[in-house]
XYZ file of C-alpha atoms in Angstrom:
242
model
C 37.258 -32.204 -19.947
C 40.323 -33.909 -21.474
C 38.404 -34.395 -24.779
C 37.371 -30.767 -24.766
C 40.997 -29.514 -24.164
C 42.124 -31.779 -27.044
C 39.667 -30.380 -29.312
C 40.519 -26.887 -28.446
C 44.124 -27.640 -28.932
C 43.544 -28.903 -32.486
C 41.707 -25.520 -33.300
C 43.617 -22.552 -34.659
C 44.132 -19.517 -32.420
C 41.606 -17.716 -34.359
C 38.808 -20.036 -33.189
C 39.516 -19.453 -29.492
C 37.841 -15.937 -30.062
C 34.907 -17.619 -31.628
C 34.380 -19.952 -28.831
C 34.536 -17.266 -26.293
C 31.813 -15.272 -28.086
C 29.452 -18.290 -28.313
C 29.812 -18.946 -24.597
C 29.171 -15.296 -23.781
C 26.132 -15.049 -25.948
C 24.632 -18.219 -24.467
C 24.934 -16.669 -21.018
C 23.206 -13.293 -21.918
C 19.495 -14.504 -21.515
C 20.116 -15.328 -17.851
C 21.617 -11.780 -17.283
C 18.700 -10.184 -18.938
C 15.958 -11.854 -16.758
C 17.849 -10.689 -13.708
C 17.636 -7.109 -14.822
C 13.943 -7.327 -15.556
C 13.285 -8.767 -12.140
C 15.034 -6.053 -10.369
C 13.121 -3.358 -12.321
C 9.900 -5.147 -11.440
C 10.757 -5.268 -7.823
C 11.760 -1.562 -7.922
C 8.336 -0.449 -9.362
C 6.551 -2.654 -6.895
C 8.232 -0.788 -3.983
C 6.808 2.675 -5.177
C 3.199 1.285 -5.135
C 1.063 3.134 -2.528
C 0.700 6.617 -1.252
C 3.672 8.663 -2.537
C 2.617 12.318 -1.916
C 0.384 14.374 0.485
C -1.221 17.415 -1.239
C -3.397 18.689 1.568
C -4.770 17.336 4.836
C -6.713 14.192 3.775
C -5.803 14.584 0.049
C -2.974 12.496 -1.460
C -1.625 10.793 -4.610
C -1.775 7.007 -4.851
C 0.482 5.138 -7.192
C -1.176 1.980 -8.427
C 0.563 -0.460 -10.922
C -0.368 1.600 -13.830
C -1.832 4.948 -12.731
C -1.290 7.970 -10.467
C -4.559 8.674 -8.752
C -5.507 11.635 -6.594
C -7.670 10.613 -3.622
C -9.486 12.149 -0.648
C -10.164 10.537 2.709
C -13.894 9.651 3.146
C -16.127 11.166 5.788
C -13.611 13.747 7.343
C -13.053 17.400 6.652
C -10.035 19.473 7.689
C -9.084 23.094 8.261
C -8.162 25.263 5.238
C -4.723 26.756 4.764
C -5.599 29.902 6.557
C -7.429 28.293 9.367
C -6.319 27.207 12.859
C -5.169 23.646 12.832
C -4.141 23.379 9.229
C -0.460 22.616 9.879
C -1.423 20.094 12.451
C -3.767 18.312 9.989
C -1.111 18.363 7.289
C 1.612 16.903 9.506
C -0.947 14.280 10.838
C -1.679 13.225 7.242
C 1.976 12.886 6.264
C 2.944 11.019 9.453
C 0.014 8.492 9.096
C -0.016 7.881 5.396
C 3.429 8.258 3.985
C 5.819 5.134 4.158
C 2.744 3.173 5.568
C 1.171 0.015 4.342
C -2.471 0.913 3.572
C -5.553 -0.706 2.123
C -7.940 1.438 -0.002
C -11.761 1.090 -0.098
C -13.332 3.191 -2.758
C -16.451 4.969 -1.465
C -17.211 7.251 -4.419
C -15.645 7.189 -7.843
C -15.177 10.975 -8.011
C -16.393 13.944 -6.010
C -17.166 17.558 -7.167
C -13.374 18.194 -7.224
C -12.671 15.002 -9.306
C -11.063 13.266 -6.392
C -11.618 9.652 -5.703
C -13.200 9.323 -2.199
C -11.807 6.405 -0.229
C -11.606 4.889 3.172
C -7.947 4.432 3.988
C -7.108 1.588 6.333
C -3.579 1.685 7.899
C -1.146 -0.977 8.902
C -1.797 -4.596 10.011
C -4.637 -3.377 12.445
C -6.467 -1.818 9.512
C -7.186 1.312 11.429
C -9.326 3.945 9.422
C -7.297 7.060 8.878
C -10.627 9.096 8.889
C -11.653 7.686 12.268
C -8.290 8.382 13.716
C -8.351 12.045 12.477
C -11.780 12.490 13.959
C -10.917 10.875 17.196
C -7.887 13.145 17.713
C -9.844 16.297 16.731
C -7.565 16.802 13.675
C -10.595 17.010 11.528
C -14.401 16.762 11.719
C -17.034 14.273 10.725
C -18.839 14.885 7.424
C -22.102 13.153 8.469
C -23.945 13.595 5.110
C -21.040 11.979 3.270
C -20.680 8.954 5.600
C -24.422 8.709 6.041
C -23.880 9.304 9.780
C -21.522 6.437 10.223
C -21.846 5.443 13.841
C -18.234 4.977 14.783
C -17.279 8.418 13.433
C -20.179 10.016 15.293
C -18.942 8.618 18.659
C -15.456 9.548 17.869
C -16.330 13.104 17.337
C -18.446 13.459 20.445
C -15.500 12.191 22.558
C -13.058 14.692 20.729
C -15.484 17.573 21.468
C -15.807 16.642 25.092
C -12.052 16.676 25.520
C -11.796 19.834 23.514
C -9.144 18.357 21.174
C -7.674 19.779 18.100
C -10.189 21.860 15.913
C -12.645 21.883 18.837
C -10.348 24.291 20.807
C -11.516 26.830 18.213
C -15.113 26.380 18.598
C -16.209 29.732 17.267
C -14.414 28.937 14.024
C -15.871 25.439 13.528
C -19.222 25.704 15.306
C -20.951 25.391 11.845
C -19.454 21.801 11.720
C -22.028 20.655 14.351
C -23.833 19.160 11.391
C -27.616 18.956 12.011
C -30.432 17.886 9.770
C -31.133 20.646 7.176
C -34.762 21.812 6.937
C -35.541 23.540 3.600
C -36.763 27.139 4.198
C -40.307 27.503 2.837
C -40.774 30.300 0.425
C -43.504 31.815 2.641
C -40.668 33.193 4.849
C -40.107 35.961 2.324
C -43.607 37.168 2.966
C -43.042 37.480 6.711
C -39.759 39.197 6.779
C -37.540 36.065 7.166
C -36.118 35.791 3.665
C -32.885 33.774 4.078
C -31.240 35.901 1.235
C -29.875 39.247 2.301
C -29.886 41.967 -0.480
C -26.892 43.629 0.997
C -24.651 40.543 0.420
C -23.146 39.186 -2.684
C -22.282 35.501 -2.346
C -19.606 33.807 -4.210
C -20.867 30.680 -6.062
C -18.168 28.425 -7.298
C -18.245 26.413 -10.570
C -19.001 23.468 -8.387
C -22.081 25.012 -6.879
C -20.658 25.812 -3.408
C -21.874 29.075 -1.747
C -19.387 31.279 0.186
C -20.071 34.357 2.315
C -17.666 37.448 1.903
C -15.769 36.707 5.137
C -15.000 33.122 3.889
C -11.424 32.157 2.926
C -12.760 30.740 -0.348
C -14.539 33.905 -1.204
C -13.829 34.876 -4.900
C -11.155 32.032 -5.176
C -11.132 29.956 -8.303
C -13.890 29.935 -10.855
C -17.260 31.138 -10.034
C -19.649 34.209 -9.992
C -21.194 36.633 -7.678
C -24.851 36.360 -6.786
C -27.338 37.928 -4.395
C -29.665 34.970 -4.577
C -27.456 32.115 -5.006
C -28.527 28.354 -5.530
C -26.211 25.523 -4.510
C -24.582 23.868 -1.512
C -23.648 26.084 1.548
C -20.005 26.131 2.435
C -19.277 24.050 5.471
C -16.749 26.611 6.650
C -18.690 29.856 6.665
C -22.103 28.549 6.424
C -23.037 30.290 3.122
C -26.793 31.386 2.880
C -27.519 29.311 6.006
C -25.722 31.844 8.182
C -27.691 34.760 6.774
C -29.591 36.760 9.351
């Protein structure tokens, strides 16, 4: 230290400024690394579910992408149906600010949503099962391939008359049963499943809606008296024709 002071004393006053600059520049890399680390930690904190769009539909922020996802094996009421607000609040309460694990069940569905099983918290509780258990939503048996735990959960919810099952007349079509194709011979004996007096709404995704359905003539599609496609799970589509 004495040697350093002696050398500095022998330098002209103009060199003091040069030494100060050199010392400052030498310290800059350390400061730069700290800033990058903070930014990295900041972006890491935003990873996960950041936004709920509808009941069971949400935006997931990964390291590189923002992905819109849908909960697997469970359906929820539409905006104009009983139970919608409860389902939306349930989704927000369960998924926002919660540690989750994502299991992809289907890369994309008909609405271009990634279908996933969401496991919540340290106990890895299935969001879909919890929604079905509380009657917030109903079990989509075809999508889950009749997942046993979901079936049992729905039976219990219906027995207790929970959630959507309080409105049985609205959701009775959700009692999913094996669908048996109607033979063409029925048209010859007066049991044609297509009614000439009804114009069905067939969406661009092939969903068939009746005139009283919430989704009738919504979005892209066309009217048809003899539609082909998948019946709406809310109104029953062609399946509910007399």
